[in-house]
């Protein structure tokens, strides 16, 4: 957690646990880092970090985690020192994992507010998500859907997945997702005139979304979810994040493009 080390009228030196979620080159050799800390997002300049021999370069890479010592004056903070605890190399070396990592970092940089207003579990959940992605033992699309359910909750665009968005009753077996109302409809509320604003989702899709939302990444066991349910959840959460949270992310388009290539390969293994 954050600890105040020194105080003067001009600047505060403090250290905090942090994960780099964005790095932008500034000038010849400097980097502006966006850091996710347990209290929220903050930006800091890492002087000289783009030089490979810099003592800050390892701590300036996206998905790196550690203790960051920051000088905070009136404007943007400055990184003094980094004690890195995780580099997460696979997220830089594996094409698919890197695309997911880029998407998760862009999502979290839109979903979490600046210090000190972060949702309580955001930092811990994001660190565990990256650890799971690094370990590579879970279906990455399920990790993505899990994280999206949490992001929807943090941004206030999550319906109660087990209730009809219109009447609030428990969902009977046949449900549809309503694109304009942002939630699942029970069969009693659905009328055929609304067919073009809705699409059918598999039974228990809402129940599975509810489970994903409340499961911590540290506790994630092996889960088997049908292809149809995965596709429906992907589509539902995409609408929630774009239509209701307004997040149209570049990294998501890249990820979808890569997923299409991987899917085509799986369907035509001889190629
Ligand atoms: Zn209803």
Short mmCIF file of N, CA, C and O in Angstrom, two decimals, residues 30-159:
data_model
loop_
_atom_site.label_atom_id
_atom_site.label_comp_id
_atom_site.label_asym_id
_atom_site.label_seq_id
_atom_site.Cartn_x
_atom_site.Cartn_y
_atom_site.Cartn_z
N UNK A 30 12.54 9.67 -22.78
CA UNK A 30 11.69 9.60 -21.59
C UNK A 30 10.40 8.80 -21.89
O UNK A 30 10.03 8.63 -23.05
N UNK A 31 9.75 8.36 -20.82
CA UNK A 31 8.47 7.66 -20.98
C UNK A 31 7.47 8.23 -19.99
O UNK A 31 7.83 8.52 -18.84
N UNK A 32 6.24 8.40 -20.45
CA UNK A 32 5.16 8.76 -19.53
C UNK A 32 4.40 7.47 -19.24
O UNK A 32 3.87 6.83 -20.16
N UNK A 33 4.39 7.08 -17.98
CA UNK A 33 3.74 5.82 -17.59
C UNK A 33 2.36 6.11 -17.01
O UNK A 33 2.18 7.06 -16.25
N UNK A 34 1.39 5.28 -17.38
CA UNK A 34 0.12 5.26 -16.66
C UNK A 34 0.19 4.06 -15.73
O UNK A 34 0.39 2.93 -16.18
N UNK A 35 0.08 4.33 -14.44
CA UNK A 35 0.22 3.28 -13.43
C UNK A 35 -1.12 3.00 -12.76
O UNK A 35 -1.82 3.94 -12.35
N UNK A 36 -1.44 1.72 -12.65
CA UNK A 36 -2.59 1.32 -11.82
C UNK A 36 -2.05 1.01 -10.44
O UNK A 36 -1.18 0.14 -10.28
N UNK A 37 -2.52 1.74 -9.43
CA UNK A 37 -2.11 1.51 -8.04
C UNK A 37 -3.34 1.03 -7.26
O UNK A 37 -4.47 1.13 -7.77
N UNK A 38 -3.16 0.54 -6.04
CA UNK A 38 -4.34 0.09 -5.27
C UNK A 38 -5.37 1.20 -5.04
O UNK A 38 -6.54 0.91 -4.80
N UNK A 39 -4.95 2.46 -5.15
CA UNK A 39 -5.90 3.57 -4.93
C UNK A 39 -6.48 4.12 -6.23
O UNK A 39 -7.38 4.95 -6.20
N UNK A 40 -5.93 3.70 -7.38
CA UNK A 40 -6.44 4.20 -8.66
C UNK A 40 -5.31 4.48 -9.62
O UNK A 40 -4.15 4.14 -9.37
N UNK A 41 -5.66 5.14 -10.73
CA UNK A 41 -4.65 5.41 -11.77
C UNK A 41 -3.86 6.67 -11.43
O UNK A 41 -4.38 7.59 -10.80
N UNK A 42 -2.60 6.70 -11.89
CA UNK A 42 -1.80 7.92 -11.82
C UNK A 42 -0.82 7.92 -12.98
O UNK A 42 -0.49 6.86 -13.52
N UNK A 43 -0.37 9.11 -13.39
CA UNK A 43 0.63 9.20 -14.46
C UNK A 43 1.94 9.67 -13.87
O UNK A 43 1.95 10.46 -12.92
N UNK A 44 3.05 9.21 -14.44
CA UNK A 44 4.35 9.63 -13.93
C UNK A 44 5.38 9.58 -15.06
O UNK A 44 5.33 8.68 -15.91
N UNK A 45 6.27 10.53 -15.04
CA UNK A 45 7.36 10.59 -16.02
C UNK A 45 8.52 9.72 -15.54
O UNK A 45 8.95 9.84 -14.39
N UNK A 46 9.01 8.84 -16.43
CA UNK A 46 10.20 8.04 -16.12
C UNK A 46 11.32 8.55 -17.03
O UNK A 46 11.37 8.21 -18.21
N UNK A 47 12.18 9.40 -16.46
CA UNK A 47 13.20 10.06 -17.28
C UNK A 47 14.26 9.07 -17.73
O UNK A 47 14.79 8.31 -16.92
N UNK A 48 14.53 9.06 -19.04
CA UNK A 48 15.57 8.19 -19.59
C UNK A 48 15.16 6.74 -19.73
O UNK A 48 15.96 5.89 -20.13
N UNK A 49 13.90 6.41 -19.41
CA UNK A 49 13.48 5.00 -19.35
C UNK A 49 13.52 4.29 -20.70
O UNK A 49 13.54 3.07 -20.76
N UNK A 50 13.52 5.06 -21.81
CA UNK A 50 13.55 4.44 -23.13
C UNK A 50 14.97 4.00 -23.53
O UNK A 50 15.13 3.33 -24.54
N UNK A 51 15.96 4.41 -22.75
CA UNK A 51 17.32 3.90 -23.02
C UNK A 51 17.44 2.51 -22.39
O UNK A 51 17.11 2.34 -21.21
N UNK A 52 17.91 1.52 -23.16
CA UNK A 52 17.96 0.15 -22.63
C UNK A 52 18.78 0.02 -21.35
O UNK A 52 18.47 -0.81 -20.49
N UNK A 53 19.82 0.83 -21.21
CA UNK A 53 20.69 0.70 -20.01
C UNK A 53 20.13 1.44 -18.80
O UNK A 53 20.72 1.38 -17.72
N UNK A 54 19.00 2.15 -18.98
CA UNK A 54 18.43 2.92 -17.87
C UNK A 54 17.98 2.00 -16.75
O UNK A 54 17.42 0.93 -16.99
N UNK A 55 18.19 2.43 -15.50
CA UNK A 55 17.74 1.61 -14.37
C UNK A 55 16.21 1.60 -14.27
O UNK A 55 15.62 0.82 -13.53
N UNK A 56 15.55 2.50 -15.04
CA UNK A 56 14.08 2.53 -15.02
C UNK A 56 13.44 1.76 -16.16
O UNK A 56 12.22 1.58 -16.21
N UNK A 57 14.26 1.29 -17.13
CA UNK A 57 13.67 0.72 -18.36
C UNK A 57 12.82 -0.53 -18.07
O UNK A 57 11.74 -0.69 -18.63
N UNK A 58 13.29 -1.41 -17.20
CA UNK A 58 12.54 -2.65 -16.92
C UNK A 58 11.19 -2.35 -16.27
O UNK A 58 10.20 -3.03 -16.52
N UNK A 59 11.17 -1.30 -15.46
CA UNK A 59 9.94 -0.94 -14.76
C UNK A 59 9.01 -0.08 -15.58
O UNK A 59 7.95 0.32 -15.10
N UNK A 60 9.41 0.22 -16.83
CA UNK A 60 8.57 1.07 -17.69
C UNK A 60 7.81 0.25 -18.72
O UNK A 60 7.07 0.80 -19.53
N UNK A 61 8.00 -1.07 -18.69
CA UNK A 61 7.32 -1.91 -19.69
C UNK A 61 5.88 -2.21 -19.26
O UNK A 61 5.60 -2.44 -18.07
N UNK A 62 5.00 -2.23 -20.25
CA UNK A 62 3.59 -2.51 -19.98
C UNK A 62 3.46 -3.88 -19.31
O UNK A 62 4.14 -4.83 -19.69
N UNK A 63 2.61 -3.96 -18.31
CA UNK A 63 2.33 -5.16 -17.50
C UNK A 63 3.38 -5.44 -16.42
O UNK A 63 3.22 -6.38 -15.63
N UNK A 64 4.47 -4.64 -16.38
CA UNK A 64 5.43 -4.79 -15.28
C UNK A 64 4.74 -4.38 -13.98
O UNK A 64 3.87 -3.50 -13.98
N UNK A 65 5.13 -5.04 -12.89
CA UNK A 65 4.55 -4.73 -11.58
C UNK A 65 5.67 -4.60 -10.57
O UNK A 65 6.69 -5.29 -10.69
N UNK A 66 5.48 -3.76 -9.57
CA UNK A 66 6.50 -3.62 -8.55
C UNK A 66 6.17 -2.49 -7.60
O UNK A 66 5.05 -1.98 -7.59
N UNK A 67 7.20 -2.10 -6.83
CA UNK A 67 7.06 -0.93 -5.95
C UNK A 67 7.67 0.26 -6.68
O UNK A 67 8.83 0.20 -7.10
N UNK A 68 6.88 1.28 -6.87
CA UNK A 68 7.31 2.48 -7.58
C UNK A 68 7.49 3.61 -6.57
O UNK A 68 6.58 3.88 -5.77
N UNK A 69 8.68 4.27 -6.62
CA UNK A 69 8.97 5.41 -5.75
C UNK A 69 8.76 6.66 -6.59
O UNK A 69 9.44 6.85 -7.60
N UNK A 70 7.79 7.47 -6.20
CA UNK A 70 7.36 8.60 -7.02
C UNK A 70 7.52 9.92 -6.28
O UNK A 70 7.17 10.03 -5.10
N UNK A 71 8.03 10.92 -7.00
CA UNK A 71 8.00 12.31 -6.53
C UNK A 71 6.75 12.95 -7.09
O UNK A 71 6.54 12.94 -8.31
N UNK A 72 5.93 13.49 -6.25
CA UNK A 72 4.71 14.14 -6.72
C UNK A 72 4.75 15.62 -6.38
O UNK A 72 4.70 16.00 -5.21
N UNK A 73 4.90 16.45 -7.43
CA UNK A 73 4.80 17.89 -7.22
C UNK A 73 3.41 18.34 -7.58
O UNK A 73 2.45 17.61 -7.40
N UNK A 74 3.31 19.58 -8.12
CA UNK A 74 1.98 20.07 -8.49
C UNK A 74 1.45 19.38 -9.73
O UNK A 74 0.27 19.14 -9.86
N UNK A 75 2.34 19.08 -10.70
CA UNK A 75 1.90 18.48 -11.95
C UNK A 75 2.05 16.97 -11.92
O UNK A 75 1.75 16.31 -10.92
N UNK A 76 2.54 16.44 -13.03
CA UNK A 76 2.72 14.99 -13.14
C UNK A 76 3.86 14.52 -12.24
O UNK A 76 4.86 15.22 -12.08
N UNK A 77 3.71 13.35 -11.66
CA UNK A 77 4.75 12.79 -10.83
C UNK A 77 5.96 12.32 -11.64
O UNK A 77 5.91 12.24 -12.86
N UNK A 78 7.05 12.02 -10.93
CA UNK A 78 8.27 11.54 -11.55
C UNK A 78 8.68 10.24 -10.87
O UNK A 78 8.65 10.15 -9.64
N UNK A 79 9.05 9.25 -11.69
CA UNK A 79 9.50 7.97 -11.12
C UNK A 79 10.95 8.11 -10.69
O UNK A 79 11.82 8.47 -11.49
N UNK A 80 11.23 7.86 -9.41
CA UNK A 80 12.60 7.93 -8.89
C UNK A 80 13.29 6.59 -8.97
O UNK A 80 14.47 6.49 -9.25
N UNK A 81 12.54 5.55 -8.68
CA UNK A 81 13.15 4.22 -8.54
C UNK A 81 12.04 3.18 -8.67
O UNK A 81 10.88 3.47 -8.35
N UNK A 82 12.40 1.99 -9.17
CA UNK A 82 11.43 0.90 -9.27
C UNK A 82 12.05 -0.37 -8.72
O UNK A 82 13.19 -0.70 -9.06
N UNK A 83 11.33 -1.05 -7.87
CA UNK A 83 11.73 -2.40 -7.46
C UNK A 83 10.73 -3.35 -8.09
O UNK A 83 9.62 -3.56 -7.57
N UNK A 84 11.12 -3.90 -9.24
CA UNK A 84 10.16 -4.69 -10.01
C UNK A 84 9.99 -6.07 -9.40
O UNK A 84 10.98 -6.72 -9.05
N UNK A 85 8.74 -6.52 -9.30
CA UNK A 85 8.47 -7.86 -8.76
C UNK A 85 7.95 -8.82 -9.83
O UNK A 85 7.99 -10.02 -9.64
N UNK A 86 7.42 -8.29 -10.95
CA UNK A 86 6.94 -9.16 -12.03
C UNK A 86 7.16 -8.45 -13.36
O UNK A 86 6.87 -7.26 -13.50
N UNK A 87 7.68 -9.18 -14.33
CA UNK A 87 7.86 -8.59 -15.67
C UNK A 87 6.80 -9.10 -16.65
O UNK A 87 6.43 -8.44 -17.58
N UNK A 88 6.34 -10.35 -16.43
CA UNK A 88 5.32 -10.98 -17.28
C UNK A 88 5.78 -11.04 -18.74
O UNK A 88 5.14 -10.48 -19.63
N UNK A 89 6.88 -11.72 -18.94
CA UNK A 89 7.50 -11.77 -20.27
C UNK A 89 6.62 -12.35 -21.35
O UNK A 89 6.63 -11.92 -22.49
N UNK A 90 5.84 -13.39 -20.98
CA UNK A 90 5.02 -14.05 -22.00
C UNK A 90 4.03 -13.08 -22.65
O UNK A 90 3.65 -13.24 -23.80
N UNK A 91 3.64 -12.07 -21.88
CA UNK A 91 2.67 -11.11 -22.41
C UNK A 91 3.31 -10.18 -23.45
O UNK A 91 2.63 -9.38 -24.07
N UNK A 92 4.63 -10.30 -23.62
CA UNK A 92 5.31 -9.55 -24.68
C UNK A 92 5.74 -10.47 -25.82
O UNK A 92 6.01 -10.01 -26.91
N UNK A 93 5.81 -11.76 -25.54
CA UNK A 93 6.41 -12.68 -26.51
C UNK A 93 5.39 -13.51 -27.29
O UNK A 93 5.66 -13.94 -28.40
N UNK A 94 4.24 -13.76 -26.70
CA UNK A 94 3.21 -14.58 -27.35
C UNK A 94 2.17 -13.64 -27.98
O UNK A 94 1.60 -12.78 -27.30
N UNK A 95 1.95 -13.82 -29.28
CA UNK A 95 1.10 -12.88 -30.03
C UNK A 95 -0.31 -12.75 -29.43
O UNK A 95 -0.80 -11.64 -29.19
N UNK A 96 -0.95 -13.89 -29.18
CA UNK A 96 -2.33 -13.85 -28.68
C UNK A 96 -2.38 -13.29 -27.26
O UNK A 96 -3.22 -12.43 -26.94
N UNK A 97 -1.45 -13.74 -26.40
CA UNK A 97 -1.43 -13.24 -25.02
C UNK A 97 -1.15 -11.74 -25.00
O UNK A 97 -1.73 -10.99 -24.20
N UNK A 98 -0.28 -11.28 -25.89
CA UNK A 98 0.04 -9.85 -25.96
C UNK A 98 -1.17 -9.03 -26.38
O UNK A 98 -1.41 -7.94 -25.86
N UNK A 99 -1.96 -9.58 -27.31
CA UNK A 99 -3.16 -8.86 -27.77
C UNK A 99 -4.19 -8.77 -26.65
O UNK A 99 -4.82 -7.73 -26.45
N UNK A 100 -4.34 -9.87 -25.88
CA UNK A 100 -5.26 -9.82 -24.74
C UNK A 100 -4.74 -8.84 -23.68
O UNK A 100 -5.52 -8.08 -23.09
N UNK A 101 -3.44 -8.88 -23.42
CA UNK A 101 -2.87 -7.99 -22.40
C UNK A 101 -3.10 -6.52 -22.79
O UNK A 101 -3.45 -5.70 -21.94
N UNK A 102 -2.92 -6.21 -24.07
CA UNK A 102 -3.12 -4.83 -24.54
C UNK A 102 -4.58 -4.42 -24.33
O UNK A 102 -4.88 -3.30 -23.90
N UNK A 103 -5.49 -5.35 -24.61
CA UNK A 103 -6.92 -5.08 -24.44
C UNK A 103 -7.26 -4.85 -22.95
O UNK A 103 -7.93 -3.89 -22.59
N UNK A 104 -6.74 -5.73 -22.09
CA UNK A 104 -7.02 -5.60 -20.65
C UNK A 104 -6.47 -4.28 -20.11
O UNK A 104 -7.12 -3.61 -19.30
N UNK A 105 -5.26 -3.92 -20.56
CA UNK A 105 -4.66 -2.66 -20.08
C UNK A 105 -5.48 -1.46 -20.54
O UNK A 105 -5.68 -0.51 -19.77
N UNK A 106 -5.95 -1.50 -21.79
CA UNK A 106 -6.74 -0.36 -22.28
C UNK A 106 -8.09 -0.30 -21.54
O UNK A 106 -8.55 0.79 -21.16
N UNK A 107 -8.68 -1.46 -21.32
CA UNK A 107 -9.95 -1.50 -20.56
C UNK A 107 -9.78 -0.92 -19.16
O UNK A 107 -10.56 -0.06 -18.74
N UNK A 108 -8.74 -1.37 -18.45
CA UNK A 108 -8.58 -0.93 -17.06
C UNK A 108 -8.26 0.56 -17.00
O UNK A 108 -8.67 1.26 -16.07
N UNK A 109 -7.58 1.07 -18.03
CA UNK A 109 -7.23 2.49 -18.01
C UNK A 109 -8.47 3.37 -18.25
O UNK A 109 -8.46 4.56 -17.95
N UNK A 110 -9.56 2.77 -18.78
CA UNK A 110 -10.82 3.50 -18.92
C UNK A 110 -11.79 3.22 -17.77
O UNK A 110 -12.71 3.99 -17.53
N UNK A 111 -11.60 2.08 -17.10
CA UNK A 111 -12.60 1.63 -16.13
C UNK A 111 -12.31 2.07 -14.70
O UNK A 111 -13.22 2.09 -13.88
N UNK A 112 -11.05 2.38 -14.42
CA UNK A 112 -10.68 2.73 -13.04
C UNK A 112 -10.39 4.24 -12.99
O UNK A 112 -9.69 4.76 -13.84
N UNK A 113 -10.94 4.95 -12.00
CA UNK A 113 -10.67 6.39 -11.90
C UNK A 113 -9.27 6.68 -11.33
O UNK A 113 -8.57 5.77 -10.89
N UNK A 114 -8.91 7.96 -11.33
CA UNK A 114 -7.61 8.36 -10.78
C UNK A 114 -7.59 8.17 -9.27
O UNK A 114 -8.65 8.09 -8.62
N UNK A 115 -6.34 8.09 -8.73
CA UNK A 115 -6.19 8.02 -7.27
C UNK A 115 -6.95 9.16 -6.62
O UNK A 115 -6.90 10.27 -7.14
N UNK A 116 -7.61 8.99 -5.50
CA UNK A 116 -7.67 7.78 -4.69
C UNK A 116 -9.02 7.07 -4.80
O UNK A 116 -9.48 6.52 -3.81
N UNK A 117 -9.60 7.04 -5.98
CA UNK A 117 -11.01 6.62 -6.09
C UNK A 117 -11.24 5.24 -6.70
O UNK A 117 -12.32 4.95 -7.21
N UNK A 118 -10.24 4.38 -6.69
CA UNK A 118 -10.40 3.06 -7.32
C UNK A 118 -11.42 2.20 -6.58
O UNK A 118 -11.51 2.27 -5.35
N UNK A 119 -12.16 1.36 -7.32
CA UNK A 119 -12.97 0.34 -6.64
C UNK A 119 -12.05 -0.55 -5.81
O UNK A 119 -10.90 -0.80 -6.20
N UNK A 120 -12.55 -1.03 -4.68
CA UNK A 120 -11.70 -1.70 -3.68
C UNK A 120 -10.85 -2.82 -4.25
O UNK A 120 -9.68 -2.95 -3.93
N UNK A 121 -11.41 -3.64 -5.11
CA UNK A 121 -10.68 -4.83 -5.52
C UNK A 121 -10.01 -4.69 -6.88
O UNK A 121 -9.43 -5.64 -7.38
N UNK A 122 -10.05 -3.52 -7.50
CA UNK A 122 -9.61 -3.38 -8.89
C UNK A 122 -8.14 -3.77 -9.08
O UNK A 122 -7.80 -4.53 -10.00
N UNK A 123 -7.27 -3.28 -8.21
CA UNK A 123 -5.84 -3.56 -8.39
C UNK A 123 -5.54 -5.05 -8.23
O UNK A 123 -4.88 -5.67 -9.06
N UNK A 124 -6.07 -5.62 -7.15
CA UNK A 124 -5.81 -7.04 -6.85
C UNK A 124 -6.36 -7.93 -7.97
O UNK A 124 -5.71 -8.87 -8.42
N UNK A 125 -7.56 -7.60 -8.46
CA UNK A 125 -8.16 -8.39 -9.53
C UNK A 125 -7.38 -8.26 -10.83
O UNK A 125 -7.18 -9.24 -11.55
N UNK A 126 -6.91 -7.05 -11.12
CA UNK A 126 -6.18 -6.86 -12.37
C UNK A 126 -4.83 -7.59 -12.32
O UNK A 126 -4.42 -8.23 -13.30
N UNK A 127 -4.14 -7.53 -11.18
CA UNK A 127 -2.86 -8.24 -11.03
C UNK A 127 -3.08 -9.74 -11.21
O UNK A 127 -2.30 -10.42 -11.90
N UNK A 128 -4.13 -10.27 -10.59
CA UNK A 128 -4.41 -11.71 -10.69
C UNK A 128 -4.80 -12.10 -12.12
O UNK A 128 -4.44 -13.17 -12.61
N UNK A 129 -5.53 -11.21 -12.80
CA UNK A 129 -5.89 -11.46 -14.21
C UNK A 129 -4.63 -11.59 -15.06
O UNK A 129 -4.49 -12.53 -15.86
N UNK A 130 -3.68 -10.66 -14.90
CA UNK A 130 -2.44 -10.72 -15.69
C UNK A 130 -1.62 -11.97 -15.33
O UNK A 130 -1.01 -12.58 -16.20
N UNK A 131 -1.64 -12.35 -14.05
CA UNK A 131 -0.93 -13.57 -13.64
C UNK A 131 -1.55 -14.80 -14.31
O UNK A 131 -0.83 -15.69 -14.76
N UNK A 132 -2.88 -14.84 -14.39
CA UNK A 132 -3.55 -15.97 -15.05
C UNK A 132 -3.24 -15.98 -16.55
O UNK A 132 -3.01 -17.03 -17.13
N UNK A 133 -3.22 -14.81 -17.16
CA UNK A 133 -2.91 -14.73 -18.59
C UNK A 133 -1.46 -15.18 -18.84
O UNK A 133 -1.17 -15.90 -19.79
N UNK A 134 -0.57 -14.77 -17.96
CA UNK A 134 0.84 -15.15 -18.05
C UNK A 134 1.00 -16.68 -17.90
O UNK A 134 1.75 -17.30 -18.64
N UNK A 135 0.26 -17.26 -16.95
CA UNK A 135 0.37 -18.70 -16.70
C UNK A 135 -0.18 -19.51 -17.88
O UNK A 135 0.26 -20.62 -18.14
N UNK A 136 -1.16 -18.96 -18.58
CA UNK A 136 -1.66 -19.59 -19.81
C UNK A 136 -2.40 -20.89 -19.60
O UNK A 136 -2.44 -21.73 -20.49
N UNK A 137 -3.01 -21.08 -18.42
CA UNK A 137 -3.69 -22.36 -18.15
C UNK A 137 -5.20 -22.28 -18.30
O UNK A 137 -5.89 -23.26 -18.09
N UNK A 138 -5.71 -21.10 -18.62
CA UNK A 138 -7.16 -20.95 -18.77
C UNK A 138 -7.49 -20.47 -20.17
O UNK A 138 -6.66 -19.85 -20.85
N UNK A 139 -8.72 -20.76 -20.58
CA UNK A 139 -9.26 -20.25 -21.83
C UNK A 139 -9.23 -18.71 -21.75
O UNK A 139 -9.90 -18.11 -20.91
N UNK A 140 -8.44 -18.09 -22.62
CA UNK A 140 -8.26 -16.63 -22.52
C UNK A 140 -9.57 -15.89 -22.77
O UNK A 140 -9.79 -14.82 -22.21
N UNK A 141 -10.45 -16.46 -23.60
CA UNK A 141 -11.72 -15.76 -23.86
C UNK A 141 -12.57 -15.72 -22.59
O UNK A 141 -13.28 -14.75 -22.35
N UNK A 142 -12.47 -16.74 -21.74
CA UNK A 142 -13.23 -16.72 -20.48
C UNK A 142 -12.63 -15.69 -19.51
O UNK A 142 -13.36 -14.96 -18.83
N UNK A 143 -11.29 -15.60 -19.49
CA UNK A 143 -10.66 -14.55 -18.68
C UNK A 143 -11.17 -13.18 -19.11
O UNK A 143 -11.48 -12.31 -18.29
N UNK A 144 -11.27 -12.99 -20.45
CA UNK A 144 -11.72 -11.70 -20.98
C UNK A 144 -13.16 -11.41 -20.57
O UNK A 144 -13.48 -10.31 -20.13
N UNK A 145 -14.05 -12.43 -20.69
CA UNK A 145 -15.45 -12.20 -20.33
C UNK A 145 -15.57 -11.91 -18.82
O UNK A 145 -16.34 -11.07 -18.40
N UNK A 146 -14.78 -12.64 -18.01
CA UNK A 146 -14.80 -12.40 -16.56
C UNK A 146 -14.41 -10.97 -16.25
O UNK A 146 -15.05 -10.29 -15.44
N UNK A 147 -13.34 -10.52 -16.91
CA UNK A 147 -12.86 -9.16 -16.62
C UNK A 147 -13.90 -8.13 -17.11
O UNK A 147 -14.16 -7.13 -16.42
N UNK A 148 -14.50 -8.39 -18.26
CA UNK A 148 -15.52 -7.46 -18.77
C UNK A 148 -16.72 -7.34 -17.83
O UNK A 148 -17.27 -6.25 -17.66
N UNK A 149 -17.13 -8.46 -17.21
CA UNK A 149 -18.26 -8.36 -16.26
C UNK A 149 -17.89 -7.45 -15.09
O UNK A 149 -18.71 -6.67 -14.62
N UNK A 150 -16.63 -7.53 -14.64
CA UNK A 150 -16.19 -6.68 -13.52
C UNK A 150 -16.10 -5.21 -13.95
O UNK A 150 -16.51 -4.30 -13.21
N UNK A 151 -15.58 -5.00 -15.17
CA UNK A 151 -15.48 -3.63 -15.69
C UNK A 151 -16.87 -3.01 -15.82
O UNK A 151 -17.08 -1.85 -15.46
N UNK A 152 -17.84 -3.78 -16.31
CA UNK A 152 -19.22 -3.28 -16.40
C UNK A 152 -19.73 -2.86 -15.03
O UNK A 152 -20.38 -1.83 -14.88
N UNK A 153 -19.43 -3.66 -14.02
CA UNK A 153 -19.87 -3.34 -12.65
C UNK A 153 -19.20 -2.04 -12.17
O UNK A 153 -19.86 -1.15 -11.65
N UNK A 154 -17.87 -1.92 -12.38
CA UNK A 154 -17.15 -0.71 -11.93
C UNK A 154 -17.69 0.54 -12.63
O UNK A 154 -17.73 1.61 -12.05
N UNK A 155 -18.09 0.38 -13.89
CA UNK A 155 -18.56 1.54 -14.66
C UNK A 155 -20.06 1.79 -14.49
O UNK A 155 -20.60 2.74 -15.06
N UNK A 156 -20.72 0.93 -13.73
CA UNK A 156 -22.16 1.12 -13.48
C UNK A 156 -23.04 0.77 -14.67
O UNK A 156 -24.14 1.30 -14.79
N UNK A 157 -22.56 -0.09 -15.55
CA UNK A 157 -23.39 -0.49 -16.70
C UNK A 157 -23.69 -1.99 -16.68
O UNK A 157 -23.91 -2.60 -17.73
N UNK A 158 -23.70 -2.56 -15.48
CA UNK A 158 -23.98 -3.99 -15.38
C UNK A 158 -25.40 -4.21 -14.88
O UNK A 158 -25.76 -3.73 -13.81
N UNK A 159 -26.24 -4.91 -15.65
CA UNK A 159 -27.54 -5.29 -15.11
C UNK A 159 -27.35 -6.43 -14.10
O UNK A 159 -26.25 -6.97 -13.98
#
